[in-house]
Short mmCIF file of C-alpha atoms in Angstrom, two decimals:
data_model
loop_
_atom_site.label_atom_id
_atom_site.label_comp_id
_atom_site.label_asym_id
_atom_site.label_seq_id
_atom_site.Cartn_x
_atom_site.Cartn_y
_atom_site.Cartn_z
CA UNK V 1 2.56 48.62 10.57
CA UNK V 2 2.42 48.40 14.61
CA UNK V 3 3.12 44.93 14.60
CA UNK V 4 6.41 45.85 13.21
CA UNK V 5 7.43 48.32 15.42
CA UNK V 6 8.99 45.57 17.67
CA UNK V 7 11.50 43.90 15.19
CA UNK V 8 14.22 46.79 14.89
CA UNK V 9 16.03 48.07 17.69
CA UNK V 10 15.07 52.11 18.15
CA UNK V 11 18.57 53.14 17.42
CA UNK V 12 18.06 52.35 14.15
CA UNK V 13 15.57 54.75 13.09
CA UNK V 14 17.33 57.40 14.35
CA UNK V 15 20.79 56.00 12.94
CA UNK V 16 18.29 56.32 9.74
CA UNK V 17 16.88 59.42 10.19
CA UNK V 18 20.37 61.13 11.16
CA UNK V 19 21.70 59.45 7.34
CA UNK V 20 19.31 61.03 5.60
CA UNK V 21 16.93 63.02 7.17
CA UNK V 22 14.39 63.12 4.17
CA UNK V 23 13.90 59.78 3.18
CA UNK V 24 15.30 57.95 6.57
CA UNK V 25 11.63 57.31 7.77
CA UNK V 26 10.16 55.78 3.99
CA UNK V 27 13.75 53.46 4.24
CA UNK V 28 12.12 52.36 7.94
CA UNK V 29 8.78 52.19 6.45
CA UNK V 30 9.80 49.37 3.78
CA UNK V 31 12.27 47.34 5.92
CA UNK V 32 8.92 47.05 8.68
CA UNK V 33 6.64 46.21 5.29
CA UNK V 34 9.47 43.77 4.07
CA UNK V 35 9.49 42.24 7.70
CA UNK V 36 6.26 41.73 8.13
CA UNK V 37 5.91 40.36 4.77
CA UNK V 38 9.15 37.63 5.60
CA UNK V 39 6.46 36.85 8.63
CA UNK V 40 3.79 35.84 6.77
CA UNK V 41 5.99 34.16 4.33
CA UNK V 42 7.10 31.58 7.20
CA UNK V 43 3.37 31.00 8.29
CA UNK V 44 2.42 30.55 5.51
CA UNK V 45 5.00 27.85 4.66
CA UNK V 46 4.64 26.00 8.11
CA UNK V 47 0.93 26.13 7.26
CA UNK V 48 1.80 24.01 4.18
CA UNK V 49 4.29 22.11 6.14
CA UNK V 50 1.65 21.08 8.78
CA UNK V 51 -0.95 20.22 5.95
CA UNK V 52 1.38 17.95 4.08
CA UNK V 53 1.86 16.33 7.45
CA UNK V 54 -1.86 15.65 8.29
CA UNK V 55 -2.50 14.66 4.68
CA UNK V 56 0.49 12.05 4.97
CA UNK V 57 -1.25 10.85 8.73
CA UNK V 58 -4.72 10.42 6.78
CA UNK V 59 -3.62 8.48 4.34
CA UNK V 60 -1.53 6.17 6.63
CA UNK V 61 -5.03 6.21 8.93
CA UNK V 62 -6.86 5.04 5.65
CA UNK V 63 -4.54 2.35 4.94
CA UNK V 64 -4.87 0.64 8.57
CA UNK V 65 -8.50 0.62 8.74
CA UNK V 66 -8.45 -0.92 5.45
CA UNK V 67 -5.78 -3.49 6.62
CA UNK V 68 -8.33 -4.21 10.00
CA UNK V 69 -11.15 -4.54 7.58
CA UNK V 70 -9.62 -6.78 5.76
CA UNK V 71 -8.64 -8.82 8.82
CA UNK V 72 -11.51 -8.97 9.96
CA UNK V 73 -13.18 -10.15 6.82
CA UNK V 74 -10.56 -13.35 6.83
CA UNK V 75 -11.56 -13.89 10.69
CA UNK V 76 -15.59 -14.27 9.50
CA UNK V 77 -14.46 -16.75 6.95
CA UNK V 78 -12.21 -18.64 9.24
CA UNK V 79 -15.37 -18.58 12.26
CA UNK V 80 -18.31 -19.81 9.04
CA UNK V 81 -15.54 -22.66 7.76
CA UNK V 82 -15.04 -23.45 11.14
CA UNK V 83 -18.68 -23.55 12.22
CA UNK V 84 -19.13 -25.62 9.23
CA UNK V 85 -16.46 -28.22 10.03
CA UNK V 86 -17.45 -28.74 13.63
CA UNK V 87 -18.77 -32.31 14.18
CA UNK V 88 -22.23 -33.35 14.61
CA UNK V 89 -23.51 -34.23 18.45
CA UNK V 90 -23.26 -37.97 19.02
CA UNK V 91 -26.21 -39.24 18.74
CA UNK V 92 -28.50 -39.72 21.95
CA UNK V 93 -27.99 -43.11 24.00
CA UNK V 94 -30.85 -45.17 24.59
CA UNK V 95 -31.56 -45.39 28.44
CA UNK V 96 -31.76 -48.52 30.12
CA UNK V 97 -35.30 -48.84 30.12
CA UNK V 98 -35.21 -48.83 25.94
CA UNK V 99 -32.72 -51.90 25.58
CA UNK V 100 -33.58 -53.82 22.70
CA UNK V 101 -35.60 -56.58 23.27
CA UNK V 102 -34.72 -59.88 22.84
CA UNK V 103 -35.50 -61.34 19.04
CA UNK V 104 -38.39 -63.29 19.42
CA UNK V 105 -37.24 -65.92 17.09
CA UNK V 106 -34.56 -66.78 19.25
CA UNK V 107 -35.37 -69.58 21.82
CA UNK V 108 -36.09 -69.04 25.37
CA UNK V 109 -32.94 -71.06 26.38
CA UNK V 110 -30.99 -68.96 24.18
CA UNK V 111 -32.18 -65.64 26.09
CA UNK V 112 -31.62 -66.78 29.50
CA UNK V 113 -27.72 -67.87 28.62
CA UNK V 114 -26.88 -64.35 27.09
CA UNK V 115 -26.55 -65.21 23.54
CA UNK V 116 -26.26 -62.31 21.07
CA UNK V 117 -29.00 -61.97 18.55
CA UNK V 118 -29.46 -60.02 15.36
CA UNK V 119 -29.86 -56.26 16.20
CA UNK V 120 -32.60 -54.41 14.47
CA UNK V 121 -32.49 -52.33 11.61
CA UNK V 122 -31.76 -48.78 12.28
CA UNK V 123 -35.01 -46.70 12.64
CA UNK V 124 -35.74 -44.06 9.60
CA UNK V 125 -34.64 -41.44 11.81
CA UNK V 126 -31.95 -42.54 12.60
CA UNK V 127 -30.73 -43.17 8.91
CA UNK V 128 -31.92 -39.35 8.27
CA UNK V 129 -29.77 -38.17 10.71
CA UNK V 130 -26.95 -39.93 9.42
CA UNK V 131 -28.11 -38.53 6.19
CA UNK V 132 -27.94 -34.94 7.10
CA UNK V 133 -24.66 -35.31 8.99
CA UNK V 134 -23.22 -36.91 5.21
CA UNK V 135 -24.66 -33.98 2.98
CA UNK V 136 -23.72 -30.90 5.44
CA UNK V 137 -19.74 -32.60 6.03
CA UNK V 138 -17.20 -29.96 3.74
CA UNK V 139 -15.72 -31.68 0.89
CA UNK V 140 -13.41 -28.89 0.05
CA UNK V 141 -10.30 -27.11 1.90
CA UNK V 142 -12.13 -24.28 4.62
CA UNK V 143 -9.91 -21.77 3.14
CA UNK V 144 -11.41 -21.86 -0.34
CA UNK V 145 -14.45 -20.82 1.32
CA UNK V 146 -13.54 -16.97 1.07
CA UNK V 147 -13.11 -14.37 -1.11
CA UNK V 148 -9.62 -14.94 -3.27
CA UNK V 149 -8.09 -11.20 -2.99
CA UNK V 150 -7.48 -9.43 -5.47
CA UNK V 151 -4.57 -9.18 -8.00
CA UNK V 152 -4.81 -5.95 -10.18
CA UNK V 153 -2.71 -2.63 -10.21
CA UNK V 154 -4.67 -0.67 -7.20
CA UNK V 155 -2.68 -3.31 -4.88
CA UNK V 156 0.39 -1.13 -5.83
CA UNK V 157 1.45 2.60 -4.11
CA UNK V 158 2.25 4.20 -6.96
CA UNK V 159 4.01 7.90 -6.23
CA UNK V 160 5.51 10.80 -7.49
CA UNK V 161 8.90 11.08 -5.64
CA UNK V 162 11.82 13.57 -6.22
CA UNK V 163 15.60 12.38 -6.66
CA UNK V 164 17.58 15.03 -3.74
CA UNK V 165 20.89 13.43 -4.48
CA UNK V 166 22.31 10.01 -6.59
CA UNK V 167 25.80 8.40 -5.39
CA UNK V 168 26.96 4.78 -6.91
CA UNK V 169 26.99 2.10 -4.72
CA UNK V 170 30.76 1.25 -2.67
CA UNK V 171 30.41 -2.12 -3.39
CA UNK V 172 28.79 -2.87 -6.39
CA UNK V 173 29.61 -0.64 -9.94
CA UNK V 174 26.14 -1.56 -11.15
CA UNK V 175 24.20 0.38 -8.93
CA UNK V 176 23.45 2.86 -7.61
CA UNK V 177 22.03 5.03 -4.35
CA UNK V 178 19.35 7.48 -4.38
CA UNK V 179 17.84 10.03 -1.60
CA UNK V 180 14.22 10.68 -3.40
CA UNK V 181 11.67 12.77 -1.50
CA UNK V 182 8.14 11.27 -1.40
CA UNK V 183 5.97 13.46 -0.17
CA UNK V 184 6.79 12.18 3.67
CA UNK V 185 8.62 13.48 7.24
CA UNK V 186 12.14 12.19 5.26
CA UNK V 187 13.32 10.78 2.07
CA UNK V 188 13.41 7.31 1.30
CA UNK V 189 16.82 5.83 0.40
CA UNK V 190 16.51 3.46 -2.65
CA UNK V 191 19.09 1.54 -4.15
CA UNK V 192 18.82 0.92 -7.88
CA UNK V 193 20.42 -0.71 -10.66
CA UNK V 194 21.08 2.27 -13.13
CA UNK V 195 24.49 2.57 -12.03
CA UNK V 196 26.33 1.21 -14.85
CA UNK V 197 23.79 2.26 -17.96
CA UNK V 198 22.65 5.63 -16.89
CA UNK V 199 24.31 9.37 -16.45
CA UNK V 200 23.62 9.73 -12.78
CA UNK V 201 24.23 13.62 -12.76
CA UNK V 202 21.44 14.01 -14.80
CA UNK V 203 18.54 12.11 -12.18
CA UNK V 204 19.48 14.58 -9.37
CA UNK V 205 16.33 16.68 -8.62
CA UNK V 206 14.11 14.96 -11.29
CA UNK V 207 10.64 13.69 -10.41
CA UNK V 208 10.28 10.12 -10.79
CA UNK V 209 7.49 7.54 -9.64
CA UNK V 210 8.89 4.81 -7.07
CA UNK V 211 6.81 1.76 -5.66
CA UNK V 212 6.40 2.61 -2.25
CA UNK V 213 4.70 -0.26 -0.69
CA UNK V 214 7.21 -2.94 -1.35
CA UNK V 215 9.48 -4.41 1.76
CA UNK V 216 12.61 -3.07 3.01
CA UNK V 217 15.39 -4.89 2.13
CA UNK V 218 19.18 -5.16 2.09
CA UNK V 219 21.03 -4.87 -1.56
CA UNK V 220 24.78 -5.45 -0.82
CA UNK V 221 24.41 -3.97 2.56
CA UNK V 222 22.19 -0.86 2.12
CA UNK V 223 18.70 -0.71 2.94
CA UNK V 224 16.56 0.35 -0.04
CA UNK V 225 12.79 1.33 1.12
CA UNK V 226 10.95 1.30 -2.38
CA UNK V 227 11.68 0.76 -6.12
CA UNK V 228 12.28 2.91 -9.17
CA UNK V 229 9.14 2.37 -11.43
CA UNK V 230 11.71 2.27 -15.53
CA UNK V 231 10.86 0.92 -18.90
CA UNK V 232 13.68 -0.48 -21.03
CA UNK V 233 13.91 -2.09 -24.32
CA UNK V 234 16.98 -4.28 -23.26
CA UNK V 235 18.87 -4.99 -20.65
CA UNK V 236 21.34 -2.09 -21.57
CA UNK V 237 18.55 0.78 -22.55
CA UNK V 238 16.92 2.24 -19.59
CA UNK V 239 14.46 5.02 -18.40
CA UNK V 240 13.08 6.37 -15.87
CA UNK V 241 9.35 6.90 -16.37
CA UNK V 242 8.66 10.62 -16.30
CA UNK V 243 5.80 12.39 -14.30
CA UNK V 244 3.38 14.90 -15.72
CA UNK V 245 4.41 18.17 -15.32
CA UNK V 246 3.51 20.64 -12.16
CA UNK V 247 3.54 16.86 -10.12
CA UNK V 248 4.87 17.26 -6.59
CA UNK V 249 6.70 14.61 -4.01
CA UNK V 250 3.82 12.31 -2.63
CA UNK V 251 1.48 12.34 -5.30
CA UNK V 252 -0.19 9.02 -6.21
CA UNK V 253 -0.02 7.69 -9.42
CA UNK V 254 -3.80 5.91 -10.23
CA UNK V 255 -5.63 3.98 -12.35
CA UNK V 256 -9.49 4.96 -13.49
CA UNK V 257 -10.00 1.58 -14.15
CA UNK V 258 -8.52 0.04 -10.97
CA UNK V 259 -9.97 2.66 -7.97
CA UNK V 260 -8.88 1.05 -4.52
CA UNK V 261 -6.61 1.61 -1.43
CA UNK V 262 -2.57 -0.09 -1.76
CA UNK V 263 -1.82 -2.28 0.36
CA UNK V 264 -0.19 -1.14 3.54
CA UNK V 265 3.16 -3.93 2.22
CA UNK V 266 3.04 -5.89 -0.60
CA UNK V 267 3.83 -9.56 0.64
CA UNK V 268 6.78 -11.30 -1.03
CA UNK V 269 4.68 -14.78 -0.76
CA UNK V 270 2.07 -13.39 -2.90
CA UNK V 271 4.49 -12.26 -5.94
CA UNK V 272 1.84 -8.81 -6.77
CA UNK V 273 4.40 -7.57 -8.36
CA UNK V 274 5.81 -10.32 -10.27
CA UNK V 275 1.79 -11.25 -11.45
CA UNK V 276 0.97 -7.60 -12.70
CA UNK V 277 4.65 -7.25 -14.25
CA UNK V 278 3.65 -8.79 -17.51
CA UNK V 279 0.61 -6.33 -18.15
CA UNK V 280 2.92 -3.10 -17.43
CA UNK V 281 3.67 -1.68 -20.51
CA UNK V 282 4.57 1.77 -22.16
CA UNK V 283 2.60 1.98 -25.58
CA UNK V 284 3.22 3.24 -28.99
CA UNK V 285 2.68 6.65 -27.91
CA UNK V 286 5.29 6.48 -24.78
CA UNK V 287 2.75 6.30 -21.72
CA UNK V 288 2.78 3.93 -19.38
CA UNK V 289 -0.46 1.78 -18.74
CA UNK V 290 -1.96 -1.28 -17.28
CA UNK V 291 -3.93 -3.55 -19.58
CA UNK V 292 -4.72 -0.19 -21.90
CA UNK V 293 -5.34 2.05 -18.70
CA UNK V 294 -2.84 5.00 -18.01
CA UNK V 295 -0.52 5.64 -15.16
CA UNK V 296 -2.32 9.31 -14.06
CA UNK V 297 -1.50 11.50 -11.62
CA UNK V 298 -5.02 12.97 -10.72
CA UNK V 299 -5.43 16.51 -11.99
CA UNK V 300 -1.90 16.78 -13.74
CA UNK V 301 -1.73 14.39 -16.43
CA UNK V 302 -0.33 10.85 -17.60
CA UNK V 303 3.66 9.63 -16.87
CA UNK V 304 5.58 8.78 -20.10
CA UNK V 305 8.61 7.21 -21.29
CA UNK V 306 11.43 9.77 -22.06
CA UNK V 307 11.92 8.70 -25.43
CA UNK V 308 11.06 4.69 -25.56
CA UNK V 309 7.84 3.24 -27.24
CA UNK V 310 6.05 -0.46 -26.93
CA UNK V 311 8.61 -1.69 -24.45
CA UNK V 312 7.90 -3.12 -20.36
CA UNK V 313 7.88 -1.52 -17.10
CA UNK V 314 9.55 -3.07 -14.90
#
């Protein structure tokens, strides 16, 4: 209890002790226990604080050295497809010395006055060469020479995120604005369409899973910075899906049958989302999937539909 003698002024263990003489020094004793007890607390939170931090800086590590692989992957191909394209050396020039000699059918008149003959056939070697040069020429586009990437649900980053507050939208009655906690330094802001066929008192501090890798963009003037994963049976009936319960802000949503890092941004050019949209579906017994294979948050369990069976994600 030392280390608590410095947090109350001196005056008040005697203000204490003059109050009530025979229990004035246990009072002191638990407000120094309670103290140091609030001390620890705090570390112990800013510990967590600080760990949630690195873990957020690893993964954001991960995903660039994954992005520079990949980089320089599409570089290699480029240099091979290049290297491949490149034309062939001209062929070496006969020196002076080698001309061709005159035909010997032809007439000496017809030499000394410059007349052209016949050349010669080309040599064998020469019509190997040529040969070669034919078979190793591309006949298909350089780029086809590498790897196509790949279009499956690990491309997406899939995370548990927490709805802080929900406002509709100033200029548009269908939609809506939400402040959801992802796990990061601040809260994304994410602008929905839920504003005109959901109760948007009863999102506010509900976990939800967004799409986190998609581009930033502008919906009637606010910036949204991911997407609210829902399932709906019509364009009226919609859901949120649901995360497994105990799931925190920032946990990833995975696939067993997909394992692989997201993509640092999806690119709007190559329509990921659009492609895998078809194959996200919530079953007959309300959880989501892809092609059969459950959205799971490692450790904690599968996200659901509220209340909706066999309908899409989208």
């Amino acid at each position: 209890m030392d280390n608590a003698d410095n947090l109350f002024h001196p005056s008040l263990a005697t203000a204490l002790m003059k109050l009530d003489p025979e229990d004035g020094e246990q009072i002191m004793e638990y407000f120094k226990t309670h103290a140091l007890l609030n001390r620890e607390k705090a570390l112990l939170q800013a510990s967590v604080r600080e760990q949630k931090k690195l873990l957020v800086e690893n993964a954001k590590l991960k995903k660039d050295i994954e992005q520079l692989r990949f980089q320089l992957q599409d570089k290699q191909r480029r240099r091979t497809a290049k290297a491949l394209l490149s034309p062939a050396p001209p062929p070496p020039t006969l020196s002076p010395t080698h001309t061709t000699p005159v035909n010997q059918s032809a007439s000496p008149a017809e030499a000394l006055a410059g007349v052209p003959t016949n050349p010669p056939p080309p040599s064998h070697d020469r019509r190997e060469r040529q040969s070669r040069r034919r078979r190793a020429r591309p006949t298909s586009d350089p780029l086809s020479l590498g790897v196509e990437p790949r279009v499956d649900v690990s491309r997406l980053d899939l995370r548990v995120g927490r709805i802080l507050s929900v406002r509709r939208h100033p200029l548009s009655e269908t939609m809506s604005i939400q402040e959801v906690d992802v796990g990061e330094n601040a809260p994304r802001t994410v602008v929905s369409k839920l504003g005109g066929k959901t109760d948007l008192e009863e999102l506010q501090g509900s976990l939800a899973v967004l799409l986190c890798n998609v581009k930033a963009c502008k919906m009637k003037g606010v910036v949204s910075q991911a997407r609210l994963i829902c399932c709906s049976t019509s364009d009226d009936c919609i859901e949120l899906l649901v995360a497994p319960t105990g799931s925190m802000p920032g946990d990833r949503v995975t696939f067993l049958n997909y394992p692989g890092e997201p993509d640092r941004e999806l690119q709007s050019k190559q329509r990921v989302w659009e492609l895998l949209q078809p194959d996200l579906q919530v079953d007959c017994r309300g959880v989501a999937n892809y092609k059969g294979c459950g959205f799971e948050v490692k450790g904690k369990g599968l996200c659901r539909a509220p209340s909706f069976t066999n309908c899409i994600i989208r």
